[in-house]
Coordinates of C-alpha atoms in Angstrom, one line a residue:
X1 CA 7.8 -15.5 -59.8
X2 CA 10.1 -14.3 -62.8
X3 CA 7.3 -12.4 -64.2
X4 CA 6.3 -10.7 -60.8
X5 CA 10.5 -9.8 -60.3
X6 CA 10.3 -8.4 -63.9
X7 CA 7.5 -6.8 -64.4
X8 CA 6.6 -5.2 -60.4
X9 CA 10.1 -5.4 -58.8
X10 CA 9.2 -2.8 -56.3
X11 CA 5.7 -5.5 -55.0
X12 CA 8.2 -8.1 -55.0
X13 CA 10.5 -6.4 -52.7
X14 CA 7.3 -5.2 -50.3
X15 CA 6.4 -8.8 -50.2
X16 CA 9.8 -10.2 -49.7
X17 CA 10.5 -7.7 -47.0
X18 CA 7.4 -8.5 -45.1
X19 CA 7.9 -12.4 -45.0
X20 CA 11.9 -11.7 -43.9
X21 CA 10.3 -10.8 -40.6
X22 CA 8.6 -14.0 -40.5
X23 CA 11.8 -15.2 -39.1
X24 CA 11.7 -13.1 -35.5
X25 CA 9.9 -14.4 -32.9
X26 CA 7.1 -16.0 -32.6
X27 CA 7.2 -17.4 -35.9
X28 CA 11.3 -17.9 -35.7
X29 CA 10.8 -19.2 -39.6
X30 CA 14.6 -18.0 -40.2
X31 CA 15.4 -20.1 -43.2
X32 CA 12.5 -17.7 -45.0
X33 CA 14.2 -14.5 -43.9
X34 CA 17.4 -15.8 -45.3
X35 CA 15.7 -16.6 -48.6
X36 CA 13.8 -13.3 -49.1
X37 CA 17.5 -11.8 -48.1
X38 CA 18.4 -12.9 -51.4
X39 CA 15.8 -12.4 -53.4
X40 CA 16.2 -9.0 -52.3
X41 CA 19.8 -9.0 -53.4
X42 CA 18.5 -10.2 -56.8
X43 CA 16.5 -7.1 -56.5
X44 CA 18.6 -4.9 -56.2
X45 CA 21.5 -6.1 -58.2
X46 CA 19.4 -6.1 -61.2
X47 CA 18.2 -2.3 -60.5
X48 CA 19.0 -0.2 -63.2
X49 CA 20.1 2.8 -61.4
X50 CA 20.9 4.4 -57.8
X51 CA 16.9 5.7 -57.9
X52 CA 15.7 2.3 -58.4
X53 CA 17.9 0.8 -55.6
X54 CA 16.8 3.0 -53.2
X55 CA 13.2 2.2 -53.9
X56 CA 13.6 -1.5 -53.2
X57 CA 15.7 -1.6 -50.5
X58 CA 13.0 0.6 -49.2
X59 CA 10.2 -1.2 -49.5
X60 CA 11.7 -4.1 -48.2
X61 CA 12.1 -2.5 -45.3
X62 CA 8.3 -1.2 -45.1
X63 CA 7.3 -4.5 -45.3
X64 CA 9.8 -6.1 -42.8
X65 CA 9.2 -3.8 -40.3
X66 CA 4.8 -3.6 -40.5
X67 CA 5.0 -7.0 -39.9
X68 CA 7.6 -7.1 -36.9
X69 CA 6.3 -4.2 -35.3
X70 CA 3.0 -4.7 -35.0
X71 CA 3.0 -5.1 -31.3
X72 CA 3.1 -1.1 -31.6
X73 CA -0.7 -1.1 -32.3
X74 CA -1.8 -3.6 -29.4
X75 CA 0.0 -0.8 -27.2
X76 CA -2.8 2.0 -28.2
X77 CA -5.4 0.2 -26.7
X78 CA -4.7 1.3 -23.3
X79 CA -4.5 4.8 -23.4
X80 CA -7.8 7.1 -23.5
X81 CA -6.0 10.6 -24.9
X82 CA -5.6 9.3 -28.6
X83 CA -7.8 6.9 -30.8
X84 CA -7.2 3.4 -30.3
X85 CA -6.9 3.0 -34.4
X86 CA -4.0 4.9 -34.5
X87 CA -1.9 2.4 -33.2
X88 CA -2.2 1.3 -36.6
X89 CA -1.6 4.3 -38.1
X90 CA 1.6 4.4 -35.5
X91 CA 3.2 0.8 -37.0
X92 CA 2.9 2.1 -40.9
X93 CA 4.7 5.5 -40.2
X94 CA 7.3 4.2 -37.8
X95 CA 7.9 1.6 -40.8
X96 CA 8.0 4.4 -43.4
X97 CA 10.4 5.9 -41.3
X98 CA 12.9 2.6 -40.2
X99 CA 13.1 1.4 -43.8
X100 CA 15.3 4.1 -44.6
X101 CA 18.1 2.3 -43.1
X102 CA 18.1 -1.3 -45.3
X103 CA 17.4 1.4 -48.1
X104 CA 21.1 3.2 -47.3
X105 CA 22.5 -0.3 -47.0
X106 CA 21.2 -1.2 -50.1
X107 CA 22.3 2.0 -52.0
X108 CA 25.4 2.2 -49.7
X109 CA 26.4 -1.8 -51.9
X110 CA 25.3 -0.7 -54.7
X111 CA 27.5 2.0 -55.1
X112 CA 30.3 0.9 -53.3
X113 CA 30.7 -2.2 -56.0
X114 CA 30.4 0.2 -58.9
X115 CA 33.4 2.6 -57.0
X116 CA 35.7 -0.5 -56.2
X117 CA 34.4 -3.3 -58.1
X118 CA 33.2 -2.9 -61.4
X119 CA 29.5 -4.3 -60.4
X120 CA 31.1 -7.8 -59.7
X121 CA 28.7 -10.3 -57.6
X122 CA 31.2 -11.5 -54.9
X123 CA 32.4 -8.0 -54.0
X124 CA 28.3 -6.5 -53.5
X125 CA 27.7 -9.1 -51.3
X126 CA 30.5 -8.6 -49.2
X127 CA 29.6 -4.8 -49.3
X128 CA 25.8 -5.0 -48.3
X129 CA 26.9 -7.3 -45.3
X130 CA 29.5 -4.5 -44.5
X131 CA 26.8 -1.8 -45.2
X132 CA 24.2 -3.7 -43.2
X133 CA 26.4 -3.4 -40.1
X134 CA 26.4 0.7 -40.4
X135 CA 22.6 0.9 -40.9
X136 CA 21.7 -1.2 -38.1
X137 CA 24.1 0.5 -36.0
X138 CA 22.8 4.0 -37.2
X139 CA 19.0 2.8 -36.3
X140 CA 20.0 1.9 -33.0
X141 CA 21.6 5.5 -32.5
X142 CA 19.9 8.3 -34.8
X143 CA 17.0 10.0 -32.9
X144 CA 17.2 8.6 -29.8
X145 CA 17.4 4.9 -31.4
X146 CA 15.3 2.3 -32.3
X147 CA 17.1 -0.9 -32.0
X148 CA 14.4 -3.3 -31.9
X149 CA 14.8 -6.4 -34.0
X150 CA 18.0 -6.2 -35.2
X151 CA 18.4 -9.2 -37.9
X152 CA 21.2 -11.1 -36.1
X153 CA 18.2 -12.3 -33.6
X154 CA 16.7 -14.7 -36.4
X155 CA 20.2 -16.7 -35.6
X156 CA 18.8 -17.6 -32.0
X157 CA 17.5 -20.8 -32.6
X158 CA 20.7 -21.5 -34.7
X159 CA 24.1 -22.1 -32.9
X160 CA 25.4 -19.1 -35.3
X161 CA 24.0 -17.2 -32.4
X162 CA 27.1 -17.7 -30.4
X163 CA 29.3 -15.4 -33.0
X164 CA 27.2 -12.6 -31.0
X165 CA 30.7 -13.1 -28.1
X166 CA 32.7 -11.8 -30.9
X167 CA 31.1 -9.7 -33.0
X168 CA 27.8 -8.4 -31.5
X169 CA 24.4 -8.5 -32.9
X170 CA 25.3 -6.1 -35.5
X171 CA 28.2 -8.5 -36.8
X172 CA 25.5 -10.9 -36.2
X173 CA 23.3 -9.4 -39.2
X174 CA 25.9 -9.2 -41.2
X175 CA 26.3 -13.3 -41.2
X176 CA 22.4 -13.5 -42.3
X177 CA 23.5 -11.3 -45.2
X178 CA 26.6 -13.5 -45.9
X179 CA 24.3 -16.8 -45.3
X180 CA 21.4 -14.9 -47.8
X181 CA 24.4 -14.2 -50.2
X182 CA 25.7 -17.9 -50.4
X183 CA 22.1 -18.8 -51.0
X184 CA 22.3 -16.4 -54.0
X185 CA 25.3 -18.0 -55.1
X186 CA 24.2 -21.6 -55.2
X187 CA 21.3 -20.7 -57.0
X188 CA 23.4 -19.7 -59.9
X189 CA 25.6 -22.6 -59.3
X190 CA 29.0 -20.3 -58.4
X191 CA 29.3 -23.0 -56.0
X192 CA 33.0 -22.3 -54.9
X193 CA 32.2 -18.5 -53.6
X194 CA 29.1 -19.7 -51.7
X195 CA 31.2 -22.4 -50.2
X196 CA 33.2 -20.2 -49.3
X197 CA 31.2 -18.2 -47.4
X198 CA 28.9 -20.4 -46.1
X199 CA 32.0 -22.7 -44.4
X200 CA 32.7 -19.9 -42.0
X201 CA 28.8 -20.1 -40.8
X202 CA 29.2 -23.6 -40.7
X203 CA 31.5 -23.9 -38.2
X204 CA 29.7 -20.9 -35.7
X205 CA 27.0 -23.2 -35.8
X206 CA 28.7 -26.7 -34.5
X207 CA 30.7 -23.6 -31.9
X208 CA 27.3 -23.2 -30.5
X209 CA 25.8 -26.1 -30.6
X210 CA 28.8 -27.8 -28.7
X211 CA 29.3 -24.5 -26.4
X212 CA 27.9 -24.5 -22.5
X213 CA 27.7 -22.2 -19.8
X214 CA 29.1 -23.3 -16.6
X215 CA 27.4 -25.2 -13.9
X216 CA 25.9 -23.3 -11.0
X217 CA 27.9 -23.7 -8.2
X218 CA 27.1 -25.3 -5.0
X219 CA 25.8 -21.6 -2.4
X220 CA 25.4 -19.8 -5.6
X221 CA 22.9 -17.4 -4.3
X222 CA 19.0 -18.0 -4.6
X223 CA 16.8 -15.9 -6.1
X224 CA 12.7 -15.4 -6.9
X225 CA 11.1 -14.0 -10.0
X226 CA 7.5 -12.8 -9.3
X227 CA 5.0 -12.4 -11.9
X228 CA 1.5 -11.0 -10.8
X229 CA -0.1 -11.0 -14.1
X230 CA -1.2 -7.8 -13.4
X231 CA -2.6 -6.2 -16.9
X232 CA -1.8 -2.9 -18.0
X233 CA -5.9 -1.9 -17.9
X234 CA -5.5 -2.8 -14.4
X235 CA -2.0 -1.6 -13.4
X236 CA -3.2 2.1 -12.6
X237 CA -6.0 1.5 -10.6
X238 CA -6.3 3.3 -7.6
X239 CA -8.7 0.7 -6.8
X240 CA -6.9 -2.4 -7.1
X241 CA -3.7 -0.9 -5.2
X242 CA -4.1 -2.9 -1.8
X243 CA -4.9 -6.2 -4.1
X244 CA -1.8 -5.9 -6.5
X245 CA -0.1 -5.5 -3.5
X246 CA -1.2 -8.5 -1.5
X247 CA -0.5 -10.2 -4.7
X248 CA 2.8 -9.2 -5.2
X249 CA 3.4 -10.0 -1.3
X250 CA 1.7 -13.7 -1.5
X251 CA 4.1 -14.6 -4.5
X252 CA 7.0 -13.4 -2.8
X253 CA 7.1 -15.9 -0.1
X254 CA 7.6 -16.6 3.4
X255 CA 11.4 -15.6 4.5
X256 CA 13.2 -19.0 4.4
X257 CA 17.0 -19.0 6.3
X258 CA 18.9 -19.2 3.2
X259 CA 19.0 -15.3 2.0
X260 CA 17.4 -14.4 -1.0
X261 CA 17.1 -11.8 -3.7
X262 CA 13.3 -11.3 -4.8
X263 CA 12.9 -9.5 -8.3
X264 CA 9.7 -7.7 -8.8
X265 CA 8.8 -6.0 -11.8
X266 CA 9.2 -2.3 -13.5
X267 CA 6.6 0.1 -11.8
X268 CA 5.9 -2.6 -9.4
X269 CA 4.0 -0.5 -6.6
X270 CA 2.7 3.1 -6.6
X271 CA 4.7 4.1 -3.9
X272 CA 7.3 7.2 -3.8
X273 CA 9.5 5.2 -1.7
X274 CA 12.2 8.0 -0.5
X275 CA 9.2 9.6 0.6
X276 CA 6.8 6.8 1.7
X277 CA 8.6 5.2 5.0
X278 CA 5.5 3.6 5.5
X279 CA 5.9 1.6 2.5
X280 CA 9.5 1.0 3.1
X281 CA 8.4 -0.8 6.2
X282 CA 5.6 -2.8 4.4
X283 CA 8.3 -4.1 1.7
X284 CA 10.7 -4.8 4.2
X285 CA 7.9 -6.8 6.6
X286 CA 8.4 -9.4 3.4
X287 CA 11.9 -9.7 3.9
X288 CA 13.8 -12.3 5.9
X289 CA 17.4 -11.0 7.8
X290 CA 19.2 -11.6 4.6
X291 CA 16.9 -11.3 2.3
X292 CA 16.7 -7.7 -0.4
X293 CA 13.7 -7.1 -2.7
X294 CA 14.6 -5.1 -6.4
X295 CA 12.0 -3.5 -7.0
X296 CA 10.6 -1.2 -9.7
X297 CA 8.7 2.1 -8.3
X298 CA 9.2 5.6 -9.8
X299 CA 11.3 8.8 -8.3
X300 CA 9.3 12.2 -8.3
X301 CA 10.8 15.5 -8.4
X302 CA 8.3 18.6 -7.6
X303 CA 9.2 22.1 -8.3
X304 CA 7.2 25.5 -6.5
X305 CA 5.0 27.2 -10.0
X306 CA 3.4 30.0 -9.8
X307 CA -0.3 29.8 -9.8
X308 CA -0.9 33.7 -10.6
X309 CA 0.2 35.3 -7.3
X310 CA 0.8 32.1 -5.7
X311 CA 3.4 29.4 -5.3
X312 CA 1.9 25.8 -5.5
X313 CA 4.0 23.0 -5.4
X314 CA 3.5 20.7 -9.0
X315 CA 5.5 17.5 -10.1
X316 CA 8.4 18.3 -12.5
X317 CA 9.4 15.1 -13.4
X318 CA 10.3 11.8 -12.9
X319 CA 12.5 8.7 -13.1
X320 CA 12.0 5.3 -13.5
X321 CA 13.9 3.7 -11.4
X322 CA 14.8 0.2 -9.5
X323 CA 15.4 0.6 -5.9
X324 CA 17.1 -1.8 -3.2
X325 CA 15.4 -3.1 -0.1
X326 CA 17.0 -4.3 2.7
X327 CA 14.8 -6.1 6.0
X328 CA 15.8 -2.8 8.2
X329 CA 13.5 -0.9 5.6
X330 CA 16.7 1.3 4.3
X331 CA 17.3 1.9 0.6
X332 CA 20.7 1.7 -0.3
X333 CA 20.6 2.0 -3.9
X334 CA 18.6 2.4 -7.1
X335 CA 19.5 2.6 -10.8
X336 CA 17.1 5.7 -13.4
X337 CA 16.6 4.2 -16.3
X338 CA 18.5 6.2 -18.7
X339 CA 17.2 5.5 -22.6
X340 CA 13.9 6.5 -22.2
X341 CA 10.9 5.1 -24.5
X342 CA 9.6 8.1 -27.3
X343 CA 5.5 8.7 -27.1
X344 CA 6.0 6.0 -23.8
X345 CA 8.3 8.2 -21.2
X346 CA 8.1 11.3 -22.3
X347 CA 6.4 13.3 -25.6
X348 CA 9.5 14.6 -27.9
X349 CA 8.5 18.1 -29.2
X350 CA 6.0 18.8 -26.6
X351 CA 5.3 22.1 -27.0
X352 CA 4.8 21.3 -31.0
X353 CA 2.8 17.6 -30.4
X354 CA 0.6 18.5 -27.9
X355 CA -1.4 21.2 -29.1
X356 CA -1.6 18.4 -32.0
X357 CA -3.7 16.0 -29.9
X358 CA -0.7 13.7 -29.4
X359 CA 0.2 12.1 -25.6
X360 CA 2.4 9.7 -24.1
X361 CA 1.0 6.2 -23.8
X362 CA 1.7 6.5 -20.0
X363 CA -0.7 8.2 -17.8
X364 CA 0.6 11.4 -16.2
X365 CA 1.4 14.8 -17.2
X366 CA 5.1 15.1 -16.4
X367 CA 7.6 13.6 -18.7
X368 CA 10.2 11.0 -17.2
X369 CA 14.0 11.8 -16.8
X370 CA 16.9 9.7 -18.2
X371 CA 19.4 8.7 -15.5
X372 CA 23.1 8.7 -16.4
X373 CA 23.5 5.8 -18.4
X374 CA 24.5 1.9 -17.1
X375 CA 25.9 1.3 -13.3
X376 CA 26.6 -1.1 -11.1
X377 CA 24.9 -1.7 -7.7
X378 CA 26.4 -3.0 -4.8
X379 CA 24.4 -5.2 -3.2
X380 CA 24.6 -5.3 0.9
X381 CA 26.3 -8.4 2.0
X382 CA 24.4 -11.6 3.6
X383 CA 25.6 -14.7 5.6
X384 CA 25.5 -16.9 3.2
X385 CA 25.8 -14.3 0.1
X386 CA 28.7 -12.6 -0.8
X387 CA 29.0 -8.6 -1.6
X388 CA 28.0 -8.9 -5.8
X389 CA 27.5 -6.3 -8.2
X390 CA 24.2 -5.8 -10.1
X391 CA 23.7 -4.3 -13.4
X392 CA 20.1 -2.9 -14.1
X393 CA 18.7 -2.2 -17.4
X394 CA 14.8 -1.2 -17.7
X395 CA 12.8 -2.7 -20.1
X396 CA 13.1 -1.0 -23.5
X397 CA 17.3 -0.4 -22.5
X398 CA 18.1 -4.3 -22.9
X399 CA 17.3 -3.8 -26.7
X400 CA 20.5 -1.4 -27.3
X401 CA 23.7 -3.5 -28.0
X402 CA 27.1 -2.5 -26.4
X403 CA 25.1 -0.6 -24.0
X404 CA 24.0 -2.5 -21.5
X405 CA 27.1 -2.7 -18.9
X406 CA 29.3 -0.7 -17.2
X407 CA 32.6 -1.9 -18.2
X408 CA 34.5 -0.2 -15.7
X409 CA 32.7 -1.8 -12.7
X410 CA 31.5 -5.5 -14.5
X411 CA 28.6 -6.8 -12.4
X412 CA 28.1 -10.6 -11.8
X413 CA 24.5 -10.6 -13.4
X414 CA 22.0 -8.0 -14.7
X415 CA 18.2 -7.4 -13.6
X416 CA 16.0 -6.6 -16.7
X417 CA 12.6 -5.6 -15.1
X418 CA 10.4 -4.4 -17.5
X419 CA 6.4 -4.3 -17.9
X420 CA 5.5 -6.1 -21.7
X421 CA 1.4 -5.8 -20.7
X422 CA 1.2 -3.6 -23.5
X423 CA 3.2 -5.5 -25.9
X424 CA 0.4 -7.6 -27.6
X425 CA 1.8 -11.2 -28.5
X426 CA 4.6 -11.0 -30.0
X427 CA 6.3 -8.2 -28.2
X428 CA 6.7 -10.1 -25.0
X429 CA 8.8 -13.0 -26.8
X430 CA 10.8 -10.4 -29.0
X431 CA 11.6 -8.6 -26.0
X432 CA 12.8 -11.7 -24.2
X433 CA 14.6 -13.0 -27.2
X434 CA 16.9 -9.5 -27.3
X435 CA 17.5 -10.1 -23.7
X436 CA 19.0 -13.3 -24.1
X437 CA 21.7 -11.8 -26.7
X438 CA 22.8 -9.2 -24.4
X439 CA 23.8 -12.4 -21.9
X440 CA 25.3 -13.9 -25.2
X441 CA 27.2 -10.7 -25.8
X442 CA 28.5 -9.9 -22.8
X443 CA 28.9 -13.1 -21.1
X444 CA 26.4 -12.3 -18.3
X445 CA 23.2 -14.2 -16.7
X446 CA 19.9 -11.5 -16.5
X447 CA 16.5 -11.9 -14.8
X448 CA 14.1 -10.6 -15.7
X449 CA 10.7 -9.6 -14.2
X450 CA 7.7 -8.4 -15.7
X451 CA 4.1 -8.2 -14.8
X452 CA 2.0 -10.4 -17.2
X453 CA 5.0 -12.4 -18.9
X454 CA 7.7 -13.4 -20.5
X455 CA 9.3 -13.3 -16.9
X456 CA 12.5 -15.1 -17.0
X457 CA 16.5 -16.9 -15.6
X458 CA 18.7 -16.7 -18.8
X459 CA 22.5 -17.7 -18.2
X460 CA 25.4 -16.4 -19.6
X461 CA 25.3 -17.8 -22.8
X462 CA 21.8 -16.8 -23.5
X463 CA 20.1 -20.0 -22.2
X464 CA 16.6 -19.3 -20.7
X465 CA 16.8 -21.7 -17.5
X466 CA 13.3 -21.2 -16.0
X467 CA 10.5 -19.1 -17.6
X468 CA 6.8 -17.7 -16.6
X469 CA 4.9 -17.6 -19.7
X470 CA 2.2 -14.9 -20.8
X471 CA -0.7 -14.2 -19.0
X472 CA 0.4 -16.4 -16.1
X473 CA 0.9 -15.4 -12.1
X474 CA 4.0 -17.3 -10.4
X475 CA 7.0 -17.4 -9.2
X476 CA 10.9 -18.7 -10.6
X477 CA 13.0 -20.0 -7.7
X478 CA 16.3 -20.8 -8.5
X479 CA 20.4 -20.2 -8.2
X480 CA 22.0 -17.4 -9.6
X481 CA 23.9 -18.8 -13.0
X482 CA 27.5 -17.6 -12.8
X483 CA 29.3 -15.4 -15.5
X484 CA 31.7 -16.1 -17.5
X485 CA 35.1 -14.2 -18.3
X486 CA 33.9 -11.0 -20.4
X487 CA 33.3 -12.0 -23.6
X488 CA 35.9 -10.3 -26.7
X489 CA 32.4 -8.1 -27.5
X490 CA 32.2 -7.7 -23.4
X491 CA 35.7 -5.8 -23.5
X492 CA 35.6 -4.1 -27.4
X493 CA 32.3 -3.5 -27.8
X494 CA 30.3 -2.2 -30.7
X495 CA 34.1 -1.7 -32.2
X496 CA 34.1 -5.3 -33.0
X497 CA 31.3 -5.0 -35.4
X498 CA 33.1 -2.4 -36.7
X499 CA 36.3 -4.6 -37.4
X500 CA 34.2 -7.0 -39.4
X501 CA 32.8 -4.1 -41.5
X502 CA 36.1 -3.0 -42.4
X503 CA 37.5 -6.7 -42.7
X504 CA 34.0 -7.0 -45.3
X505 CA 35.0 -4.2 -47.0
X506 CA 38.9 -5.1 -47.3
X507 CA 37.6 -8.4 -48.4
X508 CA 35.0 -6.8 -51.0
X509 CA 37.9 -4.8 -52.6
X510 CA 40.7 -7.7 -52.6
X511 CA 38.2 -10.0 -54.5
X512 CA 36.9 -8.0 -57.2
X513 CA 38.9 -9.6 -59.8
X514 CA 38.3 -12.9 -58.7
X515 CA 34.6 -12.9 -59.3
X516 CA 31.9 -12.5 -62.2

């Protein structure tokens, strides 16, 4: 191992980078991401210059993020305009592109301890956690955003999880780097700094292991999660409409006389339904008197082109959206997903792409819309269920920290529907774990829906109740977990991260004469 860090510092970086991700679902080995953590802090402290820094912390994050990402390529499969291979191709050049942000944080330490520090030990580590915090921040919000994976999730089967109330998952990543840093400093036997920081981590953990989310009350109102297993080769069939259907209907249920709220998945049915009453009437033929079905289905806009000489009317666009059904076949409300998914939704650079051979990975020609961002639905009051508000965020959107909730109008739960069929293996269970820290975050219980798995009831701190596994058709019946109070991350947001990377920083400056 010393040769291999002496002599090929950049392959041991590559290799450390890809194991880190060993530590996201499935594999949720987060004891190795912490250890490669510090081997890449070994890495780069022995770096002789800015160039060489820059190189490491970027090939750590090739290799982190082939390996996390590799979902991507399973999603290429179902799509005829584009060879299935490139999926591959996709994972590599997305990873090129992500691990210029633990590159900046790496750099971003580096240089900072040379500034303020004189290259002291205690003082970089402190900085790369503070650094950590703007990189991840800037992935999720450069270009759109690509927040997925964030490295505070490896802390999920940990109770260190629960610091995510306070600080967010970005604050979150910065404890792995702390945890990664005390490692580093035990192993050189500066026992008292490591202590130092690893007491703080100590005591998150026995927080959360001890911490509980409140009991369910007694007429807390019921709910059903429907999973079809419907696969993503079969989801566009024309031909297997009326079965998917029936399906759907079968797993819903009889109407029973308590009222319920049914939760089907994103892109659930075909139908227009603003302009389908026919289908309105079918949903609400489910429905008992109380009852209301959330239901994914798209909204279409058309626009009049001319067809040289002649008007025809085309599709413009769309949204993806999550309507309300009520028994009396109205639609009161629906939610347009707002952070739309890049090469998925729409095709950035369309009129540069295209003529490339490149497509979306959904069928159609006409891009999606965003909506305007998180809202809160009010959803029509029941006997036995009282008027609640429902925050909605569509599949990809429960990935963005901070941004999940309208704080102005706080629901009592949010509905994630989202289709993972084209999320290979580990996609599905990476999904569902970033779910669960948005409930952590923001103090919330979510449902979530999905065609072919992980369909789930997660309460409020970020406990998964009840859960339909891959590849599996059925149904969750169950009470609606409370909320709690908003969390301090509920009411400061992504500012609280922020906080902690100044208080890193502060720290990082005030100890430089107290270290080696």
């Amino acid at each position: 191992m010393q040769a291999v860090l002496d002599r090929r510092p950049k392959l041991a970086a590559l290799i450390a980078g890809f194991l880190s991700a060993t530590g996201f679902e499935p594999l949720k080995l987060w004891p190795v991401t912490l250890a490669c953590l510090a081997l890449l802090i070994l890495l780069v402290e022995r770096a002789p210059d800015r160039r060489a820094v820059l190189a490491r912390g970027w090939l750590f994050g090739v290799g982190h993020f082939t390996l996390g990402l590799n979902w991507i390529a399973h999603a290429f499969t179902f799509q005829d305009a584009m060879p299935h291979w490139f999926g591959y191709g996709a994972v590599v050049l997305l990873s090129l592109y992500l691990a210029v942000y633990p590159a900046l944080a790496a750099l971003g330490a580096w240089w900072l301890t040379r500034r303020f520090a004189s290259g002291r030990t205690l003082p970089f580590l402190l900085f790369l956690a503070a650094c950590w915090i703007a990189s991840e921040y800037l992935r999720a919000a450069v270009f759109t955003g690509f927040a997925w994976n964030p490295l505070g999730v490896i802390w999920l089967p940990t109770g260190i999880a629960i610091a995510s109330t306070l600080i967010g998952t970005y604050g979150l990543g910065a404890l792995a780097l702390l945890a990664s840093g005390a490692l580093f400093l035990a192993a050189r036997r500066d026992f008292k700094p490591a202590a130092a920081m690893a007491a703080p981590l100590l005591a998150l953990a026995l927080w959360g292991l001890l911490a509980q989310a409140p009991a369910t009350p007694a007429g807390a109102p019921r709910i059903r999660v429907v999973q079809p297993n419907i696969g993503q080769d079969e989801k566009y069939s024309a031909a297997l409409e009326e079965a998917h259907f029936r399906t759907l209907a079968a797993l819903s249920g009889a109407p029973r006389p308590a009222p319920r709220l049914i939760f089907w998945p994103e892109a659930a049915i075909p139908a227009y339904l603003d302009m389908e009453p026919a289908w309105r009437a079918r949903l609400a033929a489910l429905l008992g008197p109380g009852d209301l079905l959330l239901t994914g289905a798209n909204k279409v806009y058309y626009k009049q082109a001319d067809k040289g000489g002649y008007s025809e009317t085309v599709l413009a666009g769309a949204n993806n959206s999550v309507w309300i059904v009520t028994p009396d076949a109205r639609l009161p409300a629906r939610y347009d997903k707002a952070h739309l998914v890049p090469f998925g939704e729409y095709l950035p650079m369309r009129s540069i792409l295209q003529p490339l051979g490149l497509s979306r990975l959904v069928p159609g020609d006409a891009d999606f819309w965003p909506g305007p961002g998180p809202q809160s639905l009010t959803l029509p009051v029941a006997p036995g269920r009282p008027e609640m508000r429902m925050g909605v965020q569509i599949c990809y959107e429960i990935i963005f920290s901070g941004q999940v909730v309208d704080a102005a109008n706080r629901p009592a739960f949010l509905f994630n529907p989202s289709n993972d069929a084209w999320f290979g293996s580990w996609g599905p269970v990476q999904h569902l774990a970033q779910a669960r820290l948005r409930a952590m975050e923001e103090g919330l219980p979510i449902v979530r829906a999905t065609p072919t798995g992980v369909s789930a009831i997660i309460d409020a701190r970020g406990h998964v109740l009840r859960a339909l596994g891959p590849h599996h058709a059925g149904f969750l019946d169950g009470a609606l977990p409370p909320a709690l109070s908003p969390t301090l991350f509920a009411r400061l947001g992504n500012w609280a991260a922020f906080l902690l990377l100044l208080l890193l920083a502060g720290l990082a400056i005030a100890t430089r004469g107290s270290s080696r």
